[in-house]
Coordinates of C-alpha atoms and ligand atoms in Angstrom, one line a residue:
M1 CA -4.7 -7.1 -4.4
C2 CA -7.8 -9.3 -4.1
G3 CA -11.0 -7.7 -2.8
I4 CA -14.0 -9.1 -0.9
I5 CA -17.4 -7.7 -0.7
G6 CA -20.6 -9.3 0.8
A7 CA -24.0 -7.9 1.3
T8 CA -27.3 -9.0 2.8
S9 CA -30.2 -6.6 2.5
S10 CA -34.0 -6.0 2.2
R11 CA -33.2 -4.7 -1.3
S12 CA -31.5 -6.6 -4.1
V13 CA -27.7 -6.4 -3.8
G14 CA -26.4 -6.9 -7.3
K15 CA -25.6 -3.2 -7.8
I16 CA -24.1 -2.9 -4.3
L17 CA -21.7 -5.7 -5.0
I18 CA -20.6 -4.4 -8.4
K19 CA -20.2 -1.0 -7.0
G20 CA -18.1 -2.3 -4.3
L21 CA -15.9 -4.2 -6.7
H22 CA -15.4 -1.1 -8.8
A23 CA -14.4 0.8 -5.6
M24 CA -11.6 -1.9 -4.9
E25 CA -10.4 -1.9 -8.6
Y26 CA -7.5 0.3 -7.6
R27 CA -6.1 -2.6 -5.5
G28 CA -5.1 -4.4 -8.8
Y29 CA -6.9 -7.6 -10.0
D30 CA -7.2 -9.8 -13.1
S31 CA -10.8 -11.3 -12.7
A32 CA -14.0 -10.7 -10.8
G33 CA -17.0 -12.8 -9.8
V34 CA -20.1 -12.8 -7.9
A35 CA -22.3 -15.5 -6.1
L36 CA -25.9 -14.6 -5.3
N37 CA -28.3 -16.4 -3.0
Q38 CA -31.1 -16.4 -5.3
D39 CA -34.2 -18.7 -5.3
S40 CA -33.1 -22.1 -4.0
E41 CA -29.8 -22.1 -5.7
V42 CA -26.7 -19.9 -5.7
F43 CA -26.4 -18.0 -9.0
R44 CA -22.7 -17.4 -10.0
L45 CA -21.1 -15.2 -12.6
R46 CA -17.4 -14.8 -13.2
S47 CA -15.2 -13.1 -15.8
L48 CA -11.7 -12.6 -16.8
G49 CA -10.6 -8.9 -17.0
K50 CA -12.3 -5.8 -15.8
V51 CA -15.2 -5.5 -13.4
S52 CA -17.2 -3.8 -16.2
S53 CA -17.3 -7.2 -18.1
L54 CA -18.8 -8.8 -15.0
E55 CA -21.2 -5.7 -14.7
E56 CA -22.3 -6.4 -18.3
L57 CA -23.1 -10.0 -17.5
M58 CA -25.1 -8.9 -14.5
I59 CA -27.1 -6.4 -16.6
N60 CA -27.8 -9.3 -19.1
N61 CA -28.9 -11.6 -16.4
K62 CA -30.7 -9.2 -14.1
P63 CA -30.4 -11.1 -10.8
K64 CA -32.7 -10.1 -8.0
A65 CA -31.0 -11.7 -5.1
K66 CA -30.9 -10.0 -1.7
S67 CA -27.7 -11.5 -0.4
G68 CA -24.4 -12.5 -2.0
I69 CA -20.7 -12.2 -2.1
A70 CA -18.3 -10.9 -4.7
H71 CA -14.5 -10.7 -5.3
T72 CA -11.7 -9.3 -7.4
R73 CA -8.9 -11.7 -7.8
W74 CA -5.2 -11.1 -8.2
A75 CA -3.6 -14.3 -9.3
T76 CA -1.3 -16.1 -6.9
H77 CA -2.1 -19.9 -7.4
G78 CA -3.2 -20.5 -11.0
A79 CA -3.2 -18.2 -13.9
P80 CA -5.8 -15.5 -14.3
S81 CA -8.8 -17.3 -15.8
E82 CA -12.6 -17.6 -15.4
E83 CA -12.1 -21.0 -13.8
N84 CA -9.7 -19.6 -11.2
A85 CA -11.8 -16.6 -10.5
H86 CA -13.8 -16.5 -7.2
P87 CA -16.3 -17.2 -5.9
H88 CA -15.5 -20.9 -5.7
G89 CA -18.3 -23.5 -4.9
S90 CA -18.7 -26.9 -3.6
H91 CA -21.7 -29.1 -4.6
N92 CA -23.7 -26.1 -5.5
E93 CA -24.2 -25.5 -1.8
I94 CA -21.2 -23.7 -0.3
Y95 CA -19.6 -20.7 -2.1
I96 CA -16.7 -18.7 -0.7
V97 CA -14.5 -15.8 -1.6
H98 CA -11.0 -15.6 -0.2
N99 CA -8.1 -13.2 0.2
G100 CA -4.7 -14.4 1.3
I101 CA -2.7 -17.6 0.7
I102 CA -3.3 -21.1 2.1
E103 CA 0.3 -22.6 2.6
N104 CA -0.7 -26.2 3.1
H105 CA -2.9 -26.3 0.1
D106 CA -1.1 -29.4 -1.4
E107 CA -1.9 -31.5 1.8
I108 CA -5.6 -30.3 1.7
R109 CA -6.0 -31.0 -2.0
E110 CA -4.8 -34.5 -1.5
K111 CA -7.1 -35.1 1.5
L112 CA -10.0 -33.7 -0.5
K113 CA -9.2 -35.8 -3.6
E114 CA -9.2 -38.9 -1.4
K115 CA -12.6 -38.1 -0.1
G116 CA -13.9 -37.8 -3.7
Y117 CA -14.0 -34.1 -4.2
K118 CA -13.6 -32.9 -7.7
I119 CA -11.4 -29.8 -7.8
A120 CA -12.2 -27.4 -10.7
S121 CA -9.5 -24.8 -10.4
E122 CA -5.7 -24.5 -9.7
T123 CA -6.4 -22.2 -6.8
D124 CA -5.8 -22.7 -3.0
S125 CA -9.1 -20.9 -2.4
E126 CA -11.4 -23.5 -3.9
L127 CA -10.2 -26.0 -1.3
I128 CA -11.8 -23.9 1.4
A129 CA -15.3 -24.3 -0.1
H130 CA -14.8 -28.2 -0.2
L131 CA -13.4 -28.2 3.2
I132 CA -16.4 -26.4 4.7
H133 CA -18.7 -28.7 2.8
L134 CA -16.8 -31.8 4.1
N135 CA -16.8 -30.4 7.6
K136 CA -20.5 -29.7 7.5
T137 CA -21.2 -33.4 7.5
D138 CA -20.3 -33.7 11.1
S139 CA -21.1 -30.1 12.3
S140 CA -24.3 -28.8 13.7
S141 CA -24.1 -25.6 11.6
T142 CA -22.2 -23.9 8.8
L143 CA -20.5 -21.7 11.4
E144 CA -19.1 -24.7 13.2
A145 CA -18.0 -26.2 9.8
L146 CA -16.3 -22.9 8.9
I147 CA -14.5 -22.7 12.3
K148 CA -13.4 -26.3 12.0
T149 CA -12.1 -25.5 8.4
T150 CA -10.0 -22.6 9.5
T151 CA -8.2 -24.9 12.1
E152 CA -7.1 -26.9 9.2
L153 CA -5.7 -24.0 7.2
K154 CA -2.1 -22.6 7.5
G155 CA -1.4 -19.2 6.2
A156 CA -3.3 -15.9 5.9
F157 CA -7.0 -15.6 5.0
S158 CA -10.1 -13.6 5.1
I159 CA -13.0 -15.5 3.9
A160 CA -16.8 -14.7 3.2
A161 CA -19.1 -17.6 2.5
I162 CA -22.7 -18.3 1.7
S163 CA -24.8 -21.6 1.7
S164 CA -27.7 -22.2 -0.8
E165 CA -29.6 -23.5 2.2
E166 CA -29.4 -20.3 4.2
K167 CA -30.6 -17.4 2.1
G168 CA -29.8 -13.9 3.6
K169 CA -27.0 -15.2 5.6
I170 CA -23.2 -14.4 5.2
Y171 CA -20.4 -16.0 7.1
A172 CA -17.0 -14.5 7.6
A173 CA -13.6 -15.5 9.0
K174 CA -10.4 -13.4 9.5
Q175 CA -6.8 -14.6 10.1
K176 CA -3.9 -12.1 9.2
S177 CA -5.8 -10.5 6.2
P178 CA -8.1 -7.6 6.7
L179 CA -11.9 -8.0 7.0
L180 CA -14.5 -5.8 8.3
I181 CA -18.2 -5.7 8.8
G182 CA -20.3 -2.7 7.7
K183 CA -23.6 -1.8 9.5
G184 CA -26.4 -0.4 7.6
I185 CA -30.2 0.0 8.0
E186 CA -31.9 -3.2 7.1
E187 CA -28.7 -4.3 5.5
N188 CA -25.3 -5.4 6.6
F189 CA -22.0 -5.9 4.7
V190 CA -18.7 -7.6 4.9
A191 CA -15.6 -6.2 3.0
S192 CA -11.9 -6.5 2.9
D193 CA -11.5 -2.7 2.1
P194 CA -13.7 0.0 3.8
L195 CA -13.8 1.9 0.4
A196 CA -16.0 -1.0 -0.9
I197 CA -18.9 0.0 1.1
A198 CA -17.9 3.6 2.1
N199 CA -20.7 5.1 0.1
I200 CA -23.4 3.1 1.9
T201 CA -22.3 3.1 5.6
E202 CA -19.8 4.8 7.9
K203 CA -20.3 2.3 10.8
F204 CA -17.9 -0.6 10.9
Y205 CA -16.7 -3.4 13.1
L206 CA -13.0 -4.3 12.5
L207 CA -12.6 -8.0 12.9
E208 CA -9.7 -9.3 14.7
D209 CA -7.4 -12.3 13.9
G210 CA -9.3 -15.5 14.9
D211 CA -12.8 -13.8 14.5
F212 CA -15.8 -15.3 12.8
A213 CA -19.1 -13.5 11.9
E214 CA -22.6 -14.5 11.0
I215 CA -24.5 -11.6 9.2
T216 CA -28.0 -11.1 8.2
K217 CA -29.7 -7.9 7.2
N218 CA -30.8 -7.2 10.7
D219 CA -28.1 -8.8 12.8
I220 CA -24.3 -9.0 13.1
K221 CA -22.9 -11.8 15.4
I222 CA -19.2 -11.9 15.9
F223 CA -17.5 -15.1 17.5
N224 CA -14.1 -16.2 18.7
S225 CA -12.6 -19.5 17.4
N226 CA -14.5 -21.3 20.2
G227 CA -17.7 -20.1 18.8
E228 CA -18.3 -17.8 21.7
P229 CA -19.9 -14.4 21.1
V230 CA -17.4 -11.5 21.3
Q231 CA -18.0 -7.7 21.1
R232 CA -16.0 -5.5 18.8
E233 CA -16.2 -1.8 19.0
E234 CA -18.2 0.1 16.4
T235 CA -15.8 2.4 14.4
K236 CA -16.7 5.4 12.2
I237 CA -14.7 5.4 9.0
D238 CA -15.2 8.5 6.9
A239 CA -14.2 7.7 3.3
T240 CA -16.2 10.3 1.5
P241 CA -17.1 9.8 -2.3
T242 CA -15.0 12.9 -3.1
S243 CA -11.8 11.5 -1.8
T244 CA -12.5 8.2 -3.8
S245 CA -13.5 9.9 -7.1
K246 CA -11.2 11.3 -9.8
G247 CA -12.9 14.7 -9.7
N248 CA -11.8 16.7 -12.7
Y249 CA -8.6 14.7 -13.2
T250 CA -8.0 12.0 -15.8
H251 CA -6.4 9.6 -13.4
F252 CA -6.3 9.0 -9.7
M253 CA -2.5 9.3 -9.7
E254 CA -2.8 12.8 -11.3
K255 CA -5.3 13.9 -8.6
E256 CA -3.1 12.5 -5.9
I257 CA 0.0 14.3 -7.2
Y258 CA -1.9 17.6 -7.1
E259 CA -3.4 16.9 -3.7
Q260 CA 0.0 16.9 -2.1
P261 CA 0.1 20.5 -0.7
D262 CA -3.1 19.6 1.2
A263 CA -2.0 16.2 2.1
L264 CA 1.2 17.6 3.6
G265 CA -0.8 20.2 5.3
N266 CA -2.8 17.5 7.0
T267 CA 0.3 15.5 8.0
I268 CA 1.9 18.5 9.9
N269 CA -1.1 20.4 11.1
G270 CA -1.6 20.3 14.8
R271 CA 1.8 18.5 15.2
L272 CA 4.2 21.4 15.0
G273 CA 4.8 24.2 17.6
E274 CA 6.8 27.4 16.9
N275 CA 10.3 25.9 16.7
D276 CA 9.7 22.2 17.5
V277 CA 7.3 19.3 17.1
L278 CA 4.7 19.0 19.9
D279 CA 5.2 16.4 22.6
N280 CA 3.6 12.9 22.3
I281 CA 2.5 13.2 18.7
F282 CA 3.3 9.5 18.3
G283 CA 0.9 8.7 21.1
L284 CA 0.8 9.0 24.8
G285 CA 4.2 8.2 26.4
S286 CA 6.1 8.3 23.2
S287 CA 8.2 11.4 24.0
D288 CA 9.3 9.8 27.3
A289 CA 10.0 6.5 25.6
F290 CA 12.1 8.1 22.8
K291 CA 14.7 9.3 25.4
K292 CA 16.0 5.9 25.5
V293 CA 16.5 5.5 21.8
K294 CA 20.1 4.9 20.6
R295 CA 19.5 3.3 17.1
I296 CA 16.7 2.7 14.7
Q297 CA 15.7 -0.3 12.6
F298 CA 13.4 0.7 9.8
V299 CA 11.4 -1.9 7.8
A300 CA 9.2 -1.3 4.8
C301 CA 8.6 -2.1 1.2
G302 CA 8.8 -0.3 -2.2
T303 CA 8.1 3.4 -2.0
S304 CA 7.8 3.2 1.8
L305 CA 11.3 1.8 2.0
H306 CA 12.6 4.6 -0.2
A307 CA 11.0 7.1 2.4
A308 CA 13.2 5.5 5.2
K309 CA 16.3 5.6 3.1
T310 CA 15.8 9.1 2.3
A311 CA 15.1 10.0 5.9
R312 CA 18.1 8.2 7.4
K313 CA 20.3 11.4 7.1
W314 CA 17.8 13.3 9.3
F315 CA 18.0 10.7 12.0
E316 CA 21.8 10.6 11.8
E317 CA 22.1 14.4 11.6
I318 CA 19.5 15.6 14.1
C319 CA 19.2 12.7 16.5
E320 CA 22.7 11.5 16.1
V321 CA 21.6 7.9 16.1
P322 CA 22.6 5.2 13.6
C323 CA 20.0 3.6 11.4
Y324 CA 19.5 0.2 9.9
I325 CA 17.2 -0.2 7.1
D326 CA 15.8 -3.5 5.7
F327 CA 13.4 -4.7 3.0
A328 CA 10.6 -6.0 5.0
S329 CA 10.6 -9.2 2.9
E330 CA 14.3 -9.9 3.9
Y331 CA 14.4 -8.5 7.4
R332 CA 13.5 -11.5 9.5
Y333 CA 15.3 -14.0 7.3
R334 CA 18.6 -12.5 8.3
N335 CA 18.2 -13.2 11.9
P336 CA 19.0 -9.6 12.8
I337 CA 21.1 -8.9 15.9
V338 CA 19.1 -6.4 18.0
E339 CA 21.2 -4.1 20.1
D340 CA 19.8 -2.6 23.3
H341 CA 17.8 0.7 23.0
T342 CA 16.9 0.1 19.4
L343 CA 13.5 1.5 18.1
F344 CA 11.7 -0.6 15.4
V345 CA 9.9 1.5 12.8
T346 CA 7.6 0.4 10.1
I347 CA 6.4 2.6 7.3
S348 CA 3.4 1.7 5.2
Q349 CA 0.7 3.5 3.2
S350 CA -1.8 0.8 3.6
G351 CA -0.7 -0.7 6.9
E352 CA -1.6 -4.1 5.5
T353 CA 1.5 -5.0 3.6
A354 CA 2.1 -8.7 4.4
D355 CA 5.8 -8.6 4.4
T356 CA 6.0 -5.5 6.6
L357 CA 3.3 -7.0 9.0
A358 CA 5.3 -10.2 9.3
A359 CA 8.4 -8.1 10.1
L360 CA 6.5 -6.3 12.7
E361 CA 5.3 -9.6 14.2
Y362 CA 9.0 -10.9 14.3
A363 CA 10.1 -7.7 15.9
R364 CA 7.5 -7.9 18.7
A365 CA 9.4 -11.0 20.1
E366 CA 12.7 -9.1 20.0
K367 CA 14.0 -6.7 22.6
Y368 CA 13.2 -3.4 20.8
V369 CA 12.4 -0.3 22.8
G370 CA 9.0 -0.4 21.1
I371 CA 7.4 -0.4 17.7
V372 CA 6.5 2.9 15.7
T373 CA 4.3 2.8 12.7
I374 CA 4.0 5.5 10.2
C375 CA 1.0 4.8 8.1
N376 CA -1.9 6.3 6.2
V377 CA -4.8 4.0 7.1
P378 CA -5.9 4.5 10.8
T379 CA -8.0 1.2 10.8
S380 CA -5.1 -1.0 9.5
T381 CA -3.7 -3.9 11.2
M382 CA -0.2 -2.1 11.4
A383 CA -1.8 0.9 13.2
R384 CA -3.4 -1.5 15.7
E385 CA -0.2 -3.6 16.2
A386 CA 2.2 -0.7 16.9
D387 CA 3.1 0.8 20.3
W388 CA 3.2 4.3 18.9
K389 CA 2.1 5.6 15.6
I390 CA 1.4 8.6 13.4
F391 CA -1.1 8.8 10.6
T392 CA 0.0 10.7 7.5
N393 CA -3.6 11.9 7.0
A394 CA -3.0 11.9 3.2
G395 CA -6.5 10.8 2.4
P396 CA -7.2 7.6 0.4
E397 CA -4.4 6.7 -2.2
I398 CA -6.1 4.9 -5.0
G399 CA -3.5 5.0 -7.8
V400 CA -1.3 2.0 -7.4
A401 CA 1.8 4.3 -7.8
S402 CA 2.3 5.9 -4.6
T403 CA 2.7 9.7 -4.7
K404 CA 1.1 11.7 -1.8
A405 CA 1.8 8.7 0.6
F406 CA 5.6 9.1 -0.1
T407 CA 5.8 12.8 0.5
T408 CA 3.7 12.7 3.6
Q409 CA 5.8 9.7 4.9
L410 CA 8.9 12.0 4.5
A411 CA 7.1 14.7 6.6
A412 CA 6.2 12.1 9.2
L413 CA 9.7 10.8 9.4
M414 CA 11.1 14.2 9.8
M415 CA 8.7 14.7 12.7
L416 CA 9.9 11.4 14.2
A417 CA 13.4 12.5 13.9
L418 CA 12.5 15.9 15.6
S419 CA 10.5 14.0 18.3
I420 CA 13.5 11.8 19.2
A421 CA 15.9 14.7 19.1
K422 CA 13.7 16.8 21.2
S423 CA 13.2 13.9 23.8
Q424 CA 17.0 13.7 24.0
D425 CA 17.5 17.5 24.0
K426 CA 19.8 17.4 20.9
N427 CA 20.4 20.0 18.1
A428 CA 17.8 22.6 19.1
D429 CA 18.9 24.9 16.2
K430 CA 18.6 22.2 13.6
R431 CA 15.2 21.3 15.1
K432 CA 14.1 24.8 14.7
Q433 CA 15.3 25.0 11.1
A434 CA 13.7 21.7 10.2
T435 CA 10.4 22.7 11.8
Q436 CA 10.1 25.9 9.9
E437 CA 11.1 24.2 6.6
L438 CA 8.5 21.6 7.3
R439 CA 5.9 24.3 7.6
E440 CA 6.9 25.9 4.2
T441 CA 6.7 22.5 2.4
P442 CA 3.0 22.6 1.1
A443 CA 3.6 26.1 -0.5
L444 CA 6.9 24.9 -2.1
V445 CA 5.2 21.8 -3.6
D446 CA 2.7 24.1 -5.1
Q447 CA 5.5 26.0 -6.6
A448 CA 7.0 22.8 -8.0
F449 CA 3.8 22.1 -10.0
S450 CA 4.6 25.1 -12.3
L451 CA 7.6 22.9 -13.6
K452 CA 4.9 20.9 -15.6
E453 CA 5.5 22.9 -18.7
N454 CA 9.3 22.3 -18.6
I455 CA 8.8 18.6 -17.9
S456 CA 6.4 18.3 -20.9
Q457 CA 9.2 19.4 -23.2
I458 CA 11.2 16.3 -22.2
T459 CA 8.6 13.6 -21.8
Q460 CA 8.1 12.9 -25.5
N461 CA 11.7 12.0 -25.9
I462 CA 11.8 9.8 -22.8
S463 CA 8.5 8.1 -23.8
T464 CA 10.1 6.6 -26.8
K465 CA 12.9 5.0 -25.0
H466 CA 13.4 1.5 -23.5
N467 CA 15.6 2.4 -20.6
A468 CA 16.3 5.3 -18.3
L469 CA 19.0 6.1 -15.7
F470 CA 18.4 8.2 -12.7
L471 CA 21.2 9.7 -10.7
G472 CA 21.6 11.4 -7.4
R473 CA 23.9 11.6 -4.4
G474 CA 23.3 11.3 -0.7
M475 CA 19.6 11.4 0.1
Y476 CA 18.9 12.3 -3.6
F477 CA 20.0 8.8 -4.5
S478 CA 17.0 7.6 -2.6
I479 CA 14.7 10.1 -4.4
A480 CA 16.3 9.0 -7.7
Q481 CA 15.4 5.4 -6.8
E482 CA 11.7 6.6 -6.1
G483 CA 11.8 8.3 -9.5
A484 CA 13.0 5.2 -11.2
L485 CA 10.4 3.1 -9.5
K486 CA 7.6 5.5 -10.5
L487 CA 8.7 5.5 -14.1
K488 CA 9.1 1.7 -14.4
E489 CA 5.9 0.8 -12.7
I490 CA 3.5 3.0 -14.7
S491 CA 5.3 3.4 -18.1
Y492 CA 7.0 0.0 -18.2
I493 CA 10.1 1.7 -19.3
H494 CA 13.1 -0.1 -17.6
A495 CA 14.7 2.5 -15.1
E496 CA 17.5 2.2 -12.7
A497 CA 18.8 4.6 -10.1
Y498 CA 22.4 4.8 -9.1
P499 CA 24.4 7.0 -6.7
A500 CA 26.1 9.2 -9.3
G501 CA 29.6 8.2 -7.9
E502 CA 28.9 4.6 -8.8
L503 CA 28.4 5.4 -12.5
K504 CA 32.0 4.7 -13.4
H505 CA 31.9 1.3 -11.6
G506 CA 29.6 -0.2 -14.1
P507 CA 26.4 1.5 -15.3
L508 CA 28.4 4.0 -17.4
A509 CA 28.7 1.1 -19.9
L510 CA 24.9 1.7 -20.6
V511 CA 25.3 5.4 -21.4
D512 CA 25.1 6.1 -25.1
E513 CA 23.2 8.6 -27.3
E514 CA 19.9 6.7 -26.6
I515 CA 19.6 6.6 -22.8
P516 CA 18.0 9.5 -21.1
V517 CA 19.9 10.2 -17.8
I518 CA 17.9 12.1 -15.2
A519 CA 19.9 13.7 -12.5
L520 CA 19.1 15.4 -9.2
A521 CA 21.5 18.3 -8.5
P522 CA 20.5 20.4 -5.6
E523 CA 23.2 22.9 -4.3
D524 CA 24.3 20.8 -1.4
S525 CA 27.7 19.6 -0.2
L526 CA 27.9 16.9 -2.8
V527 CA 27.0 18.9 -5.9
E528 CA 30.7 19.4 -6.9
K529 CA 31.1 15.7 -6.9
L530 CA 27.9 15.2 -8.9
L531 CA 29.2 17.7 -11.4
S532 CA 32.1 15.5 -12.3
N533 CA 29.9 12.4 -12.6
L534 CA 27.7 14.4 -15.0
E535 CA 30.8 15.1 -17.1
E536 CA 31.3 11.4 -17.5
V537 CA 27.8 11.2 -19.0
K538 CA 28.4 14.1 -21.3
A539 CA 31.7 12.7 -22.5
R540 CA 29.8 9.6 -23.7
G541 CA 27.2 11.6 -25.7
G542 CA 24.5 11.0 -23.1
T543 CA 21.3 13.1 -22.8
L544 CA 21.0 14.8 -19.5
Y545 CA 18.0 16.1 -17.8
V546 CA 19.1 17.8 -14.7
F547 CA 16.8 19.3 -11.9
G548 CA 18.9 21.8 -9.8
N549 CA 19.0 25.3 -8.4
A550 CA 18.8 28.5 -10.3
N551 CA 22.4 29.4 -9.4
S552 CA 23.8 26.1 -10.4
T553 CA 27.0 26.1 -12.5
I554 CA 25.9 22.9 -14.3
E555 CA 25.9 23.3 -18.1
V556 CA 23.6 21.1 -20.1
K557 CA 24.0 21.2 -23.9
K558 CA 22.4 18.0 -24.9
G559 CA 19.2 17.6 -22.9
K560 CA 17.7 20.2 -20.4
F561 CA 18.4 21.9 -17.1
I562 CA 15.2 22.5 -15.1
N563 CA 15.2 25.1 -12.3
M564 CA 13.8 23.9 -9.0
P565 CA 12.1 26.3 -6.5
D566 CA 14.4 27.7 -3.9
C567 CA 14.0 25.3 -1.0
G568 CA 15.8 24.6 2.2
D569 CA 18.1 21.6 3.0
Y570 CA 15.4 19.8 5.0
N571 CA 12.5 20.1 2.7
A572 CA 14.3 19.8 -0.7
P573 CA 14.0 16.0 -0.9
I574 CA 10.2 16.3 -0.7
I575 CA 10.3 19.1 -3.3
Y576 CA 12.6 17.2 -5.7
T577 CA 10.2 14.3 -5.7
I578 CA 7.5 16.3 -7.3
P579 CA 9.0 16.7 -10.8
L580 CA 9.9 12.9 -11.0
Q581 CA 6.2 12.1 -10.2
I582 CA 5.0 14.4 -12.9
L583 CA 7.6 13.1 -15.3
A584 CA 6.6 9.4 -14.8
Y585 CA 2.9 10.3 -15.0
E586 CA 3.3 12.3 -18.3
V587 CA 5.4 9.7 -19.9
A588 CA 2.9 6.9 -19.0
C589 CA 0.1 9.1 -20.4
L590 CA 2.0 9.4 -23.7
R591 CA 2.5 5.6 -23.7
G592 CA -1.1 5.1 -23.0
T593 CA -0.7 2.5 -20.2
D594 CA -3.3 1.7 -17.5
L595 CA -1.4 3.8 -15.2
D596 CA -3.7 3.8 -12.1
Q597 CA -3.8 0.0 -12.4
P598 CA -0.5 -1.0 -13.9
R599 CA -0.2 -4.5 -15.2
N600 CA 0.8 -7.2 -12.7
L601 CA 0.7 -4.8 -9.7
A602 CA -1.6 -4.5 -6.7
K603 CA -2.1 -1.5 -4.4
S604 CA -2.0 -3.3 -1.1
V605 CA 0.2 -6.4 -1.3
T606 CA -1.4 -8.7 1.3
V607 CA 0.5 -11.8 0.4
E608 CA 4.1 -12.6 1.2
Ligands
AGP701 C1 4.9 2.2 -5.2 O1 4.5 3.1 -6.0 C2 4.2 0.9 -4.9 N1 2.8 1.2 -4.8 C3 4.7 0.0 -3.8 O2 6.1 0.0 -3.9 C4 4.3 0.2 -2.3 O3 5.0 1.4 -1.9 C5 4.7 -1.0 -1.5 O4 4.0 -2.1 -2.0 C6 4.4 -0.8 0.0 O5 3.1 -0.6 0.2 P1 2.7 0.0 1.7 O6 3.3 1.4 1.7 O7 1.3 0.0 1.6 O8 3.3 -0.8 2.7

């Protein structure tokens, strides 16, 4: 989704800004732009498409400015176009970049038109520049005008602004959309994503909602909404260049798939004892608080939601508590009835997903035992808002398609189930088995990579199709859903997942000689049932690709049976995810899609 970077320095900032935009490309965007405080005017360049097009324009123009702001835009209001790209300006004086959504834009647009402002784009963002310009007429400073402006805005925003009259100065404002300040030597930065400036500084100030900042190359001033100075703690964020480069891999997604043994090791290391999880791994007091938990409400989006759905069985089996699972975008609109002793759990790779954050905010006012967050970004809003948390420690995930985030979320969810069961002294034998299996997971994932050759034999056929069907039962239905999501988002093949038993209630009508049917068939208590469902596919001439155990009795004549590594009941869902990730990746490669940044998608979805 949109990305903001601003820099003020004793050197020229053009390259810094372009590099920052490149580092945020993974978030998904459709246009990019830069505004530089050069000479007496602001020099602006914008282009549709990739940051490299903007970079070419920069190379041709060779700007020398020492301060400026830049942006990657993911269209919400108005089509992707050069006119709608940020930065937006007002009267060649105020220029802004904006992330988020201004909900009362119609009202503001009318007001500005009445005052004679000419609005050049279809965006809600441009209105912010004009409002600052208008408010400046009766303000003593640009900061005051910015603060006044934000009181008129409804919605979520992070803003960076410059004025042609104040060279070397950048203003910033944050409300419900991430923004941080980076501190350098004789240079300072503002960014919506630490990765944008990770190669130039490790020192950050995380702005809080309602914060404003005024930044020069030697000074960082942070204010509250009354314009009073406030202090924010200096935070060290280590996003090393190796974790944000592709290394020897062709795509970030490929690298992130093959990083999973290490990522999972980092999730569990230091958190497991001999036969159990350690106490308080979700934060001080968590083990005590978990004694009261009688039910759990999970809320998440996309892949993170699939993690909750997969893990439900662990909570029901090991903790013996019922679970409710909601799409974050739906949860608060159904006015959920919150029973006593319910724990609220959000799962999010980024920790910034707007729907999940809004659900968390709603839950805060309800009578939950407390809020747990499972997340990969320690500096995220969700991490700060939760009562208890665990970081998945997977390292930056750049590919839009979530891979290592998902498997590490599953490991973290297993540890949450174990923590609750341990606090309530339930099922010590199951806890012991699950703990041991968790420890074996990284090595088993490594073994699953050797399936690549087998998978390559089926990808050519799948890559020529328009549709695919994924089947599973029990927890493996959720893994099938994750497999279908992976395939559709990066290869653009329409893919659906069904619990195999549902096939005969409708989707069987889709099965013909053309559609590939991918089935997950671990030797669990449901495998016999699955077998008869697969017979229904065979009888219709369907092509079956089955992932199952070596001792399986499933016979596949048309299609392929792929032997999975020998895994345990608890770690198998994680291991069965791996071939589906490889399958989606290989198919997308054959189809030549832009798979790290698939069309229309964003990595971190910071709008509702
Ligand atoms: C999946 O590959 C997607 N990237 C998407 O479904 C993602 O999981 C969803 O947007 C939630 O993101 P979060 O985990 O950062 O909250």
